[in-house]
Amino acid sequence: MSDNFGFEQFRVFLEKNSGIQLGENKQYLVNSRLNKLMEQNSIKTLDELVRKLQASPRSSLQIQVIDAMTTNETLWFRDTYPFDVLKQRLLPELVRENMGQRLRIWSSACSSGQEPYSISIAIDEFEQANPGLLKAGVQIVATDLSGSMLNICRQAEYDSLAIGRGLSSDRLQRFFDKKEESRWQVKGKIRNRVEFKALNLLESYSSLGKFDIIFCRNVLIYFSSELKKDILKQMHSALKPGGYLFLGASEALNGLPDLYQMIQCNPGILYKAK
């Protein structure tokens, strides 16, 4: 699987169908992630793979290929500050302004579920510290392109390696049930707040409805500047007026001053929909 022409064809295919931009030096990554899948389907070259994918759009093979190429690196309470800002600033403000309406939060590109479940845990902690304030409740919608990742999310079971990436022992005791050896499941009250849906960020978001807060963290780095701008415009349309957008700690929103106001949180940055 060393054909350069096939690699270029595959890069074009992947960006068109998932938005993910592969660097010119990433052929090793494609090889490592697709070798087994190609062997199972008796496909010898990337050029042959691309031809099969183009001949059968939305096939199970296409789904498997995009699944394999989707980056699923994730942590519990990643960077900490977004969850502190959520509890200390956004939830009190939104509860005052929403006058008894249910709050809605979207976790986009949720990978294996650590982000939406971290959000749900943060909401539970806020409720325990402020009894009765969130009477109407909070709905979290979590989306991802990968069907296999969404299945993992819905099972809400994690091994000791996944648990060790950012989760404190205190939160593990309070919000997880021990299953078999070295496996834990998120408690029902945390799971029940989250609804998982399949969504490609290159497609329409209108079916999701409007949100008070969107988490789109460590996702946009994989897209071209043009696609990034399109996604941020669509997300603005999915936010209620005055709603908030979280990006990743190393990501910045440039070129859309008419849509978003930047807010310094010290630490971290937040964007408010105009």
PDB file of C-alpha atoms in Angstrom:
ATOM      1  CA  MET A   1       0.000   0.000   0.000  1.00  0.00           C
ATOM      2  CA  SER A   2       2.622   2.513  -1.039  1.00  0.00           C
ATOM      3  CA  ASP A   3       1.081   4.101  -4.153  1.00  0.00           C
ATOM      4  CA  ASN A   4       1.532   7.890  -4.031  1.00  0.00           C
ATOM      5  CA  PHE A   5      -1.193   8.515  -6.603  1.00  0.00           C
ATOM      6  CA  GLY A   6      -3.633   6.456  -4.543  1.00  0.00           C
ATOM      7  CA  PHE A   7      -2.693   8.402  -1.410  1.00  0.00           C
ATOM      8  CA  GLU A   8      -3.456  11.722  -3.141  1.00  0.00           C
ATOM      9  CA  GLN A   9      -6.795  10.319  -4.352  1.00  0.00           C
ATOM     10  CA  PHE A  10      -7.567   9.137  -0.828  1.00  0.00           C
ATOM     11  CA  ARG A  11      -6.762  12.547   0.656  1.00  0.00           C
ATOM     12  CA  VAL A  12      -9.278  14.152  -1.730  1.00  0.00           C
ATOM     13  CA  PHE A  13     -11.902  11.510  -0.928  1.00  0.00           C
ATOM     14  CA  LEU A  14     -11.486  11.878   2.842  1.00  0.00           C
ATOM     15  CA  GLU A  15     -11.758  15.667   2.821  1.00  0.00           C
ATOM     16  CA  LYS A  16     -14.806  15.621   0.537  1.00  0.00           C
ATOM     17  CA  ASN A  17     -16.653  13.075   2.689  1.00  0.00           C
ATOM     18  CA  SER A  18     -15.576  13.969   6.218  1.00  0.00           C
ATOM     19  CA  GLY A  19     -13.893  17.370   6.011  1.00  0.00           C
ATOM     20  CA  ILE A  20     -10.686  15.936   7.472  1.00  0.00           C
ATOM     21  CA  GLN A  21      -7.525  17.293   5.874  1.00  0.00           C
ATOM     22  CA  LEU A  22      -4.633  14.823   5.748  1.00  0.00           C
ATOM     23  CA  GLY A  23      -1.125  16.240   5.538  1.00  0.00           C
ATOM     24  CA  GLU A  24       1.136  15.168   2.685  1.00  0.00           C
ATOM     25  CA  ASN A  25       3.331  13.342   5.202  1.00  0.00           C
ATOM     26  CA  LYS A  26       0.499  11.240   6.687  1.00  0.00           C
ATOM     27  CA  GLN A  27       0.653   8.201   4.437  1.00  0.00           C
ATOM     28  CA  TYR A  28       2.057   6.157   7.352  1.00  0.00           C
ATOM     29  CA  LEU A  29      -1.116   6.999   9.318  1.00  0.00           C
ATOM     30  CA  VAL A  30      -3.363   5.840   6.463  1.00  0.00           C
ATOM     31  CA  ASN A  31      -1.337   2.636   6.155  1.00  0.00           C
ATOM     32  CA  SER A  32      -1.537   1.824   9.862  1.00  0.00           C
ATOM     33  CA  ARG A  33      -5.260   2.532  10.134  1.00  0.00           C
ATOM     34  CA  LEU A  34      -6.450   0.907   6.915  1.00  0.00           C
ATOM     35  CA  ASN A  35      -4.122  -2.065   6.371  1.00  0.00           C
ATOM     36  CA  LYS A  36      -6.325  -4.562   8.221  1.00  0.00           C
ATOM     37  CA  LEU A  37      -9.541  -3.288   6.635  1.00  0.00           C
ATOM     38  CA  MET A  38      -8.055  -3.477   3.147  1.00  0.00           C
ATOM     39  CA  GLU A  39      -6.810  -7.027   3.742  1.00  0.00           C
ATOM     40  CA  GLN A  40     -10.279  -8.084   4.925  1.00  0.00           C
ATOM     41  CA  ASN A  41     -11.776  -6.696   1.702  1.00  0.00           C
ATOM     42  CA  SER A  42      -8.996  -8.061  -0.579  1.00  0.00           C
ATOM     43  CA  ILE A  43      -8.016  -4.541  -1.651  1.00  0.00           C
ATOM     44  CA  LYS A  44      -4.360  -4.186  -2.578  1.00  0.00           C
ATOM     45  CA  THR A  45      -3.860  -0.444  -3.221  1.00  0.00           C
ATOM     46  CA  LEU A  46      -5.285   2.887  -2.094  1.00  0.00           C
ATOM     47  CA  ASP A  47      -6.164   3.636  -5.707  1.00  0.00           C
ATOM     48  CA  GLU A  48      -8.321   0.496  -5.793  1.00  0.00           C
ATOM     49  CA  LEU A  49      -9.883   1.441  -2.441  1.00  0.00           C
ATOM     50  CA  VAL A  50     -10.847   4.919  -3.665  1.00  0.00           C
ATOM     51  CA  ARG A  51     -12.430   3.465  -6.821  1.00  0.00           C
ATOM     52  CA  LYS A  52     -14.535   1.084  -4.723  1.00  0.00           C
ATOM     53  CA  LEU A  53     -15.582   3.902  -2.379  1.00  0.00           C
ATOM     54  CA  GLN A  54     -16.570   6.172  -5.252  1.00  0.00           C
ATOM     55  CA  ALA A  55     -18.569   3.354  -6.887  1.00  0.00           C
ATOM     56  CA  SER A  56     -20.554   2.712  -3.660  1.00  0.00           C
ATOM     57  CA  PRO A  57     -21.151   5.954  -1.748  1.00  0.00           C
ATOM     58  CA  ARG A  58     -22.527   5.521   1.781  1.00  0.00           C
ATOM     59  CA  SER A  59     -21.604   1.831   1.701  1.00  0.00           C
ATOM     60  CA  SER A  60     -20.552  -0.061   4.827  1.00  0.00           C
ATOM     61  CA  LEU A  61     -16.982   0.048   3.502  1.00  0.00           C
ATOM     62  CA  GLN A  62     -17.089   3.862   3.328  1.00  0.00           C
ATOM     63  CA  ILE A  63     -18.435   4.027   6.879  1.00  0.00           C
ATOM     64  CA  GLN A  64     -15.663   1.697   8.099  1.00  0.00           C
ATOM     65  CA  VAL A  65     -12.953   3.697   6.305  1.00  0.00           C
ATOM     66  CA  ILE A  66     -14.111   7.038   7.738  1.00  0.00           C
ATOM     67  CA  ASP A  67     -14.480   5.400  11.173  1.00  0.00           C
ATOM     68  CA  ALA A  68     -10.884   4.193  10.970  1.00  0.00           C
ATOM     69  CA  MET A  69      -9.565   7.613   9.925  1.00  0.00           C
ATOM     70  CA  THR A  70     -11.485   9.658  12.482  1.00  0.00           C
ATOM     71  CA  THR A  71      -9.236  10.775  15.326  1.00  0.00           C
ATOM     72  CA  ASN A  72     -10.668   9.644  18.661  1.00  0.00           C
ATOM     73  CA  GLU A  73      -8.220  11.132  21.158  1.00  0.00           C
ATOM     74  CA  THR A  74     -10.171  12.389  24.156  1.00  0.00           C
ATOM     75  CA  LEU A  75      -9.972  13.050  27.900  1.00  0.00           C
ATOM     76  CA  TRP A  76     -12.277  13.566  30.859  1.00  0.00           C
ATOM     77  CA  PHE A  77     -12.665  17.273  31.747  1.00  0.00           C
ATOM     78  CA  ARG A  78     -10.137  18.230  29.057  1.00  0.00           C
ATOM     79  CA  ASP A  79      -8.323  21.505  29.948  1.00  0.00           C
ATOM     80  CA  THR A  80     -10.534  21.852  33.071  1.00  0.00           C
ATOM     81  CA  TYR A  81     -11.506  25.511  32.529  1.00  0.00           C
ATOM     82  CA  PRO A  82     -14.501  24.971  30.179  1.00  0.00           C
ATOM     83  CA  PHE A  83     -16.246  22.924  32.870  1.00  0.00           C
ATOM     84  CA  ASP A  84     -15.404  25.448  35.601  1.00  0.00           C
ATOM     85  CA  VAL A  85     -16.703  28.292  33.397  1.00  0.00           C
ATOM     86  CA  LEU A  86     -19.837  26.254  32.703  1.00  0.00           C
ATOM     87  CA  LYS A  87     -20.569  25.788  36.429  1.00  0.00           C
ATOM     88  CA  GLN A  88     -19.434  29.138  37.780  1.00  0.00           C
ATOM     89  CA  ARG A  89     -20.521  31.531  35.016  1.00  0.00           C
ATOM     90  CA  LEU A  90     -22.724  30.129  32.259  1.00  0.00           C
ATOM     91  CA  LEU A  91     -25.237  28.012  34.149  1.00  0.00           C
ATOM     92  CA  PRO A  92     -26.085  30.762  36.703  1.00  0.00           C
ATOM     93  CA  GLU A  93     -26.427  33.318  33.885  1.00  0.00           C
ATOM     94  CA  LEU A  94     -28.519  31.089  31.617  1.00  0.00           C
ATOM     95  CA  VAL A  95     -30.800  29.966  34.460  1.00  0.00           C
ATOM     96  CA  ARG A  96     -31.591  33.638  35.180  1.00  0.00           C
ATOM     97  CA  GLU A  97     -32.204  34.478  31.519  1.00  0.00           C
ATOM     98  CA  ASN A  98     -34.136  31.387  30.431  1.00  0.00           C
ATOM     99  CA  MET A  99     -36.969  31.869  32.940  1.00  0.00           C
ATOM    100  CA  GLY A 100     -37.684  28.217  33.625  1.00  0.00           C
ATOM    101  CA  GLN A 101     -36.931  26.827  30.148  1.00  0.00           C
ATOM    102  CA  ARG A 102     -34.808  23.704  29.727  1.00  0.00           C
ATOM    103  CA  LEU A 103     -31.206  24.452  28.742  1.00  0.00           C
ATOM    104  CA  ARG A 104     -29.692  22.676  25.728  1.00  0.00           C
ATOM    105  CA  ILE A 105     -25.996  21.904  25.201  1.00  0.00           C
ATOM    106  CA  TRP A 106     -24.403  20.351  22.109  1.00  0.00           C
ATOM    107  CA  SER A 107     -21.176  18.337  22.305  1.00  0.00           C
ATOM    108  CA  SER A 108     -20.036  18.060  18.681  1.00  0.00           C
ATOM    109  CA  ALA A 109     -17.568  15.368  17.544  1.00  0.00           C
ATOM    110  CA  CYS A 110     -18.014  13.663  20.908  1.00  0.00           C
ATOM    111  CA  SER A 111     -15.698  10.719  20.122  1.00  0.00           C
ATOM    112  CA  SER A 112     -16.065   7.996  22.791  1.00  0.00           C
ATOM    113  CA  GLY A 113     -18.228  10.120  25.106  1.00  0.00           C
ATOM    114  CA  GLN A 114     -15.859  11.620  27.657  1.00  0.00           C
ATOM    115  CA  GLU A 115     -16.815  15.217  26.823  1.00  0.00           C
ATOM    116  CA  PRO A 116     -20.628  14.935  27.017  1.00  0.00           C
ATOM    117  CA  TYR A 117     -20.414  12.827  30.164  1.00  0.00           C
ATOM    118  CA  SER A 118     -17.985  15.357  31.698  1.00  0.00           C
ATOM    119  CA  ILE A 119     -20.533  18.082  30.901  1.00  0.00           C
ATOM    120  CA  SER A 120     -23.290  16.014  32.515  1.00  0.00           C
ATOM    121  CA  ILE A 121     -21.177  15.443  35.639  1.00  0.00           C
ATOM    122  CA  ALA A 122     -20.455  19.199  35.843  1.00  0.00           C
ATOM    123  CA  ILE A 123     -24.197  19.889  35.635  1.00  0.00           C
ATOM    124  CA  ASP A 124     -24.864  17.377  38.426  1.00  0.00           C
ATOM    125  CA  GLU A 125     -22.226  19.069  40.589  1.00  0.00           C
ATOM    126  CA  PHE A 126     -23.863  22.447  39.911  1.00  0.00           C
ATOM    127  CA  GLU A 127     -27.265  21.058  40.888  1.00  0.00           C
ATOM    128  CA  GLN A 128     -25.897  19.638  44.144  1.00  0.00           C
ATOM    129  CA  ALA A 129     -24.344  23.014  45.005  1.00  0.00           C
ATOM    130  CA  ASN A 130     -27.451  24.973  43.929  1.00  0.00           C
ATOM    131  CA  PRO A 131     -30.531  22.882  44.795  1.00  0.00           C
ATOM    132  CA  GLY A 132     -33.658  23.785  42.816  1.00  0.00           C
ATOM    133  CA  LEU A 133     -32.004  26.217  40.379  1.00  0.00           C
ATOM    134  CA  LEU A 134     -32.116  23.881  37.371  1.00  0.00           C
ATOM    135  CA  LYS A 135     -35.768  22.901  37.753  1.00  0.00           C
ATOM    136  CA  ALA A 136     -36.367  22.623  33.993  1.00  0.00           C
ATOM    137  CA  GLY A 137     -33.245  20.491  33.573  1.00  0.00           C
ATOM    138  CA  VAL A 138     -30.555  20.335  30.900  1.00  0.00           C
ATOM    139  CA  GLN A 139     -30.491  18.284  27.705  1.00  0.00           C
ATOM    140  CA  ILE A 140     -27.113  17.388  26.192  1.00  0.00           C
ATOM    141  CA  VAL A 141     -27.052  16.364  22.533  1.00  0.00           C
ATOM    142  CA  ALA A 142     -23.787  14.641  21.569  1.00  0.00           C
ATOM    143  CA  THR A 143     -22.923  13.951  17.937  1.00  0.00           C
ATOM    144  CA  ASP A 144     -20.177  12.179  16.055  1.00  0.00           C
ATOM    145  CA  LEU A 145     -19.472  11.021  12.516  1.00  0.00           C
ATOM    146  CA  SER A 146     -18.437   7.543  13.674  1.00  0.00           C
ATOM    147  CA  GLY A 147     -21.123   4.940  14.308  1.00  0.00           C
ATOM    148  CA  SER A 148     -18.716   2.713  16.229  1.00  0.00           C
ATOM    149  CA  MET A 149     -17.817   5.608  18.540  1.00  0.00           C
ATOM    150  CA  LEU A 150     -21.503   6.335  19.188  1.00  0.00           C
ATOM    151  CA  ASN A 151     -22.029   2.692  20.179  1.00  0.00           C
ATOM    152  CA  ILE A 152     -19.217   3.048  22.725  1.00  0.00           C
ATOM    153  CA  CYS A 153     -20.808   6.273  23.984  1.00  0.00           C
ATOM    154  CA  ARG A 154     -24.190   4.647  24.533  1.00  0.00           C
ATOM    155  CA  GLN A 155     -22.657   1.722  26.438  1.00  0.00           C
ATOM    156  CA  ALA A 156     -20.904   4.288  28.691  1.00  0.00           C
ATOM    157  CA  GLU A 157     -18.407   1.677  29.891  1.00  0.00           C
ATOM    158  CA  TYR A 158     -14.706   2.496  30.205  1.00  0.00           C
ATOM    159  CA  ASP A 159     -11.606   0.540  31.157  1.00  0.00           C
ATOM    160  CA  SER A 160      -8.928   1.635  33.612  1.00  0.00           C
ATOM    161  CA  LEU A 161      -6.803   3.176  30.828  1.00  0.00           C
ATOM    162  CA  ALA A 162      -9.652   5.441  29.667  1.00  0.00           C
ATOM    163  CA  ILE A 163     -10.710   6.227  33.241  1.00  0.00           C
ATOM    164  CA  GLY A 164      -7.150   7.278  34.094  1.00  0.00           C
ATOM    165  CA  ARG A 165      -7.153  10.021  31.446  1.00  0.00           C
ATOM    166  CA  GLY A 166      -8.391  13.010  33.418  1.00  0.00           C
ATOM    167  CA  LEU A 167     -10.913  11.527  35.868  1.00  0.00           C
ATOM    168  CA  SER A 168     -10.320  12.046  39.591  1.00  0.00           C
ATOM    169  CA  SER A 169     -10.835   9.165  42.028  1.00  0.00           C
ATOM    170  CA  ASP A 170     -13.515  11.214  43.790  1.00  0.00           C
ATOM    171  CA  ARG A 171     -15.572  11.610  40.596  1.00  0.00           C
ATOM    172  CA  LEU A 172     -15.029   7.952  39.755  1.00  0.00           C
ATOM    173  CA  GLN A 173     -16.555   6.955  43.100  1.00  0.00           C
ATOM    174  CA  ARG A 174     -19.492   9.364  42.828  1.00  0.00           C
ATOM    175  CA  PHE A 175     -20.491   9.072  39.180  1.00  0.00           C
ATOM    176  CA  PHE A 176     -19.542   5.527  38.079  1.00  0.00           C
ATOM    177  CA  ASP A 177     -20.600   1.981  38.926  1.00  0.00           C
ATOM    178  CA  LYS A 178     -17.934  -0.736  39.047  1.00  0.00           C
ATOM    179  CA  LYS A 179     -18.630  -3.458  36.501  1.00  0.00           C
ATOM    180  CA  GLU A 180     -16.286  -6.393  35.970  1.00  0.00           C
ATOM    181  CA  GLU A 181     -12.588  -6.155  36.764  1.00  0.00           C
ATOM    182  CA  SER A 182     -11.074  -2.816  35.655  1.00  0.00           C
ATOM    183  CA  ARG A 183     -14.291  -1.580  33.982  1.00  0.00           C
ATOM    184  CA  TRP A 184     -16.687   1.141  35.103  1.00  0.00           C
ATOM    185  CA  GLN A 185     -20.007   2.426  33.752  1.00  0.00           C
ATOM    186  CA  VAL A 186     -21.317   5.994  33.973  1.00  0.00           C
ATOM    187  CA  LYS A 187     -24.257   6.126  36.400  1.00  0.00           C
ATOM    188  CA  GLY A 188     -27.760   6.279  34.936  1.00  0.00           C
ATOM    189  CA  LYS A 189     -28.541   9.817  36.162  1.00  0.00           C
ATOM    190  CA  ILE A 190     -25.504  11.111  34.228  1.00  0.00           C
ATOM    191  CA  ARG A 191     -26.190   8.989  31.119  1.00  0.00           C
ATOM    192  CA  ASN A 192     -29.868   9.879  30.930  1.00  0.00           C
ATOM    193  CA  ARG A 193     -29.124  13.559  30.380  1.00  0.00           C
ATOM    194  CA  VAL A 194     -27.253  12.804  27.127  1.00  0.00           C
ATOM    195  CA  GLU A 195     -28.740  11.908  23.734  1.00  0.00           C
ATOM    196  CA  PHE A 196     -26.348  10.604  21.055  1.00  0.00           C
ATOM    197  CA  LYS A 197     -26.880  11.185  17.344  1.00  0.00           C
ATOM    198  CA  ALA A 198     -24.896  10.546  14.160  1.00  0.00           C
ATOM    199  CA  LEU A 199     -23.912  13.783  12.399  1.00  0.00           C
ATOM    200  CA  ASN A 200     -21.363  14.852   9.803  1.00  0.00           C
ATOM    201  CA  LEU A 201     -20.309  18.446  10.523  1.00  0.00           C
ATOM    202  CA  LEU A 202     -20.271  19.087   6.755  1.00  0.00           C
ATOM    203  CA  GLU A 203     -24.047  18.500   6.610  1.00  0.00           C
ATOM    204  CA  SER A 204     -27.024  20.511   7.941  1.00  0.00           C
ATOM    205  CA  TYR A 205     -27.516  20.960  11.704  1.00  0.00           C
ATOM    206  CA  SER A 206     -31.145  22.131  11.445  1.00  0.00           C
ATOM    207  CA  SER A 207     -32.568  18.830  12.755  1.00  0.00           C
ATOM    208  CA  LEU A 208     -30.762  19.348  16.068  1.00  0.00           C
ATOM    209  CA  GLY A 209     -32.666  22.507  17.026  1.00  0.00           C
ATOM    210  CA  LYS A 210     -31.228  25.497  18.914  1.00  0.00           C
ATOM    211  CA  PHE A 211     -28.695  25.451  21.730  1.00  0.00           C
ATOM    212  CA  ASP A 212     -27.627  27.630  24.641  1.00  0.00           C
ATOM    213  CA  ILE A 213     -24.060  26.269  24.542  1.00  0.00           C
ATOM    214  CA  ILE A 214     -22.005  24.416  21.926  1.00  0.00           C
ATOM    215  CA  PHE A 215     -18.777  22.555  22.639  1.00  0.00           C
ATOM    216  CA  CYS A 216     -16.732  22.241  19.424  1.00  0.00           C
ATOM    217  CA  ARG A 217     -13.356  21.520  20.956  1.00  0.00           C
ATOM    218  CA  ASN A 218     -10.247  20.199  19.204  1.00  0.00           C
ATOM    219  CA  VAL A 219     -12.247  19.473  16.053  1.00  0.00           C
ATOM    220  CA  LEU A 220     -11.686  22.402  13.692  1.00  0.00           C
ATOM    221  CA  ILE A 221      -7.926  21.772  13.494  1.00  0.00           C
ATOM    222  CA  TYR A 222      -8.709  18.930  11.071  1.00  0.00           C
ATOM    223  CA  PHE A 223     -10.568  21.139   8.567  1.00  0.00           C
ATOM    224  CA  SER A 224      -9.466  23.618   5.904  1.00  0.00           C
ATOM    225  CA  SER A 225      -9.938  27.320   6.730  1.00  0.00           C
ATOM    226  CA  GLU A 226     -12.868  27.502   4.302  1.00  0.00           C
ATOM    227  CA  LEU A 227     -14.687  24.506   5.830  1.00  0.00           C
ATOM    228  CA  LYS A 228     -13.891  25.801   9.318  1.00  0.00           C
ATOM    229  CA  LYS A 229     -15.632  29.077   8.489  1.00  0.00           C
ATOM    230  CA  ASP A 230     -18.660  27.236   7.062  1.00  0.00           C
ATOM    231  CA  ILE A 231     -18.956  25.111  10.220  1.00  0.00           C
ATOM    232  CA  LEU A 232     -18.703  28.139  12.506  1.00  0.00           C
ATOM    233  CA  LYS A 233     -21.409  29.945  10.499  1.00  0.00           C
ATOM    234  CA  GLN A 234     -23.694  26.930  10.803  1.00  0.00           C
ATOM    235  CA  MET A 235     -22.977  26.688  14.520  1.00  0.00           C
ATOM    236  CA  HIS A 236     -23.895  30.340  14.921  1.00  0.00           C
ATOM    237  CA  SER A 237     -27.262  29.543  13.328  1.00  0.00           C
ATOM    238  CA  ALA A 238     -27.652  26.641  15.786  1.00  0.00           C
ATOM    239  CA  LEU A 239     -27.017  28.893  18.799  1.00  0.00           C
ATOM    240  CA  LYS A 240     -29.750  30.890  20.472  1.00  0.00           C
ATOM    241  CA  PRO A 241     -29.056  34.658  20.489  1.00  0.00           C
ATOM    242  CA  GLY A 242     -26.441  35.234  23.189  1.00  0.00           C
ATOM    243  CA  GLY A 243     -25.512  31.549  23.246  1.00  0.00           C
ATOM    244  CA  TYR A 244     -21.948  30.415  23.891  1.00  0.00           C
ATOM    245  CA  LEU A 245     -19.352  28.474  21.888  1.00  0.00           C
ATOM    246  CA  PHE A 246     -16.341  26.651  23.364  1.00  0.00           C
ATOM    247  CA  LEU A 247     -13.404  25.883  21.051  1.00  0.00           C
ATOM    248  CA  GLY A 248     -10.254  23.939  21.925  1.00  0.00           C
ATOM    249  CA  ALA A 249      -7.535  25.558  24.021  1.00  0.00           C
ATOM    250  CA  SER A 250      -5.243  25.846  20.984  1.00  0.00           C
ATOM    251  CA  GLU A 251      -7.980  26.938  18.548  1.00  0.00           C
ATOM    252  CA  ALA A 252      -8.986  30.494  17.696  1.00  0.00           C
ATOM    253  CA  LEU A 253     -11.949  31.957  15.883  1.00  0.00           C
ATOM    254  CA  ASN A 254     -10.742  34.360  13.220  1.00  0.00           C
ATOM    255  CA  GLY A 255     -12.614  36.243  10.513  1.00  0.00           C
ATOM    256  CA  LEU A 256     -16.195  36.204  11.860  1.00  0.00           C
ATOM    257  CA  PRO A 257     -16.456  39.375  13.999  1.00  0.00           C
ATOM    258  CA  ASP A 258     -20.067  39.945  12.908  1.00  0.00           C
ATOM    259  CA  LEU A 259     -21.156  36.618  14.384  1.00  0.00           C
ATOM    260  CA  TYR A 260     -19.180  36.105  17.600  1.00  0.00           C
ATOM    261  CA  GLN A 261     -17.857  38.210  20.468  1.00  0.00           C
ATOM    262  CA  MET A 262     -14.676  36.914  22.126  1.00  0.00           C
ATOM    263  CA  ILE A 263     -14.782  36.739  25.939  1.00  0.00           C
ATOM    264  CA  GLN A 264     -11.643  36.275  28.048  1.00  0.00           C
ATOM    265  CA  CYS A 265     -12.279  33.890  30.943  1.00  0.00           C
ATOM    266  CA  ASN A 266      -8.812  33.782  32.564  1.00  0.00           C
ATOM    267  CA  PRO A 267      -7.946  31.056  31.886  1.00  0.00           C
ATOM    268  CA  GLY A 268      -9.416  30.288  28.513  1.00  0.00           C
ATOM    269  CA  ILE A 269     -11.516  32.030  25.870  1.00  0.00           C
ATOM    270  CA  LEU A 270     -15.245  31.794  25.169  1.00  0.00           C
ATOM    271  CA  TYR A 271     -17.269  33.048  22.182  1.00  0.00           C
ATOM    272  CA  LYS A 272     -20.721  34.604  22.484  1.00  0.00           C
ATOM    273  CA  ALA A 273     -23.130  34.596  19.557  1.00  0.00           C
ATOM    274  CA  LYS A 274     -24.144  38.087  18.417  1.00  0.00           C
TER     275      LYS A 274
END
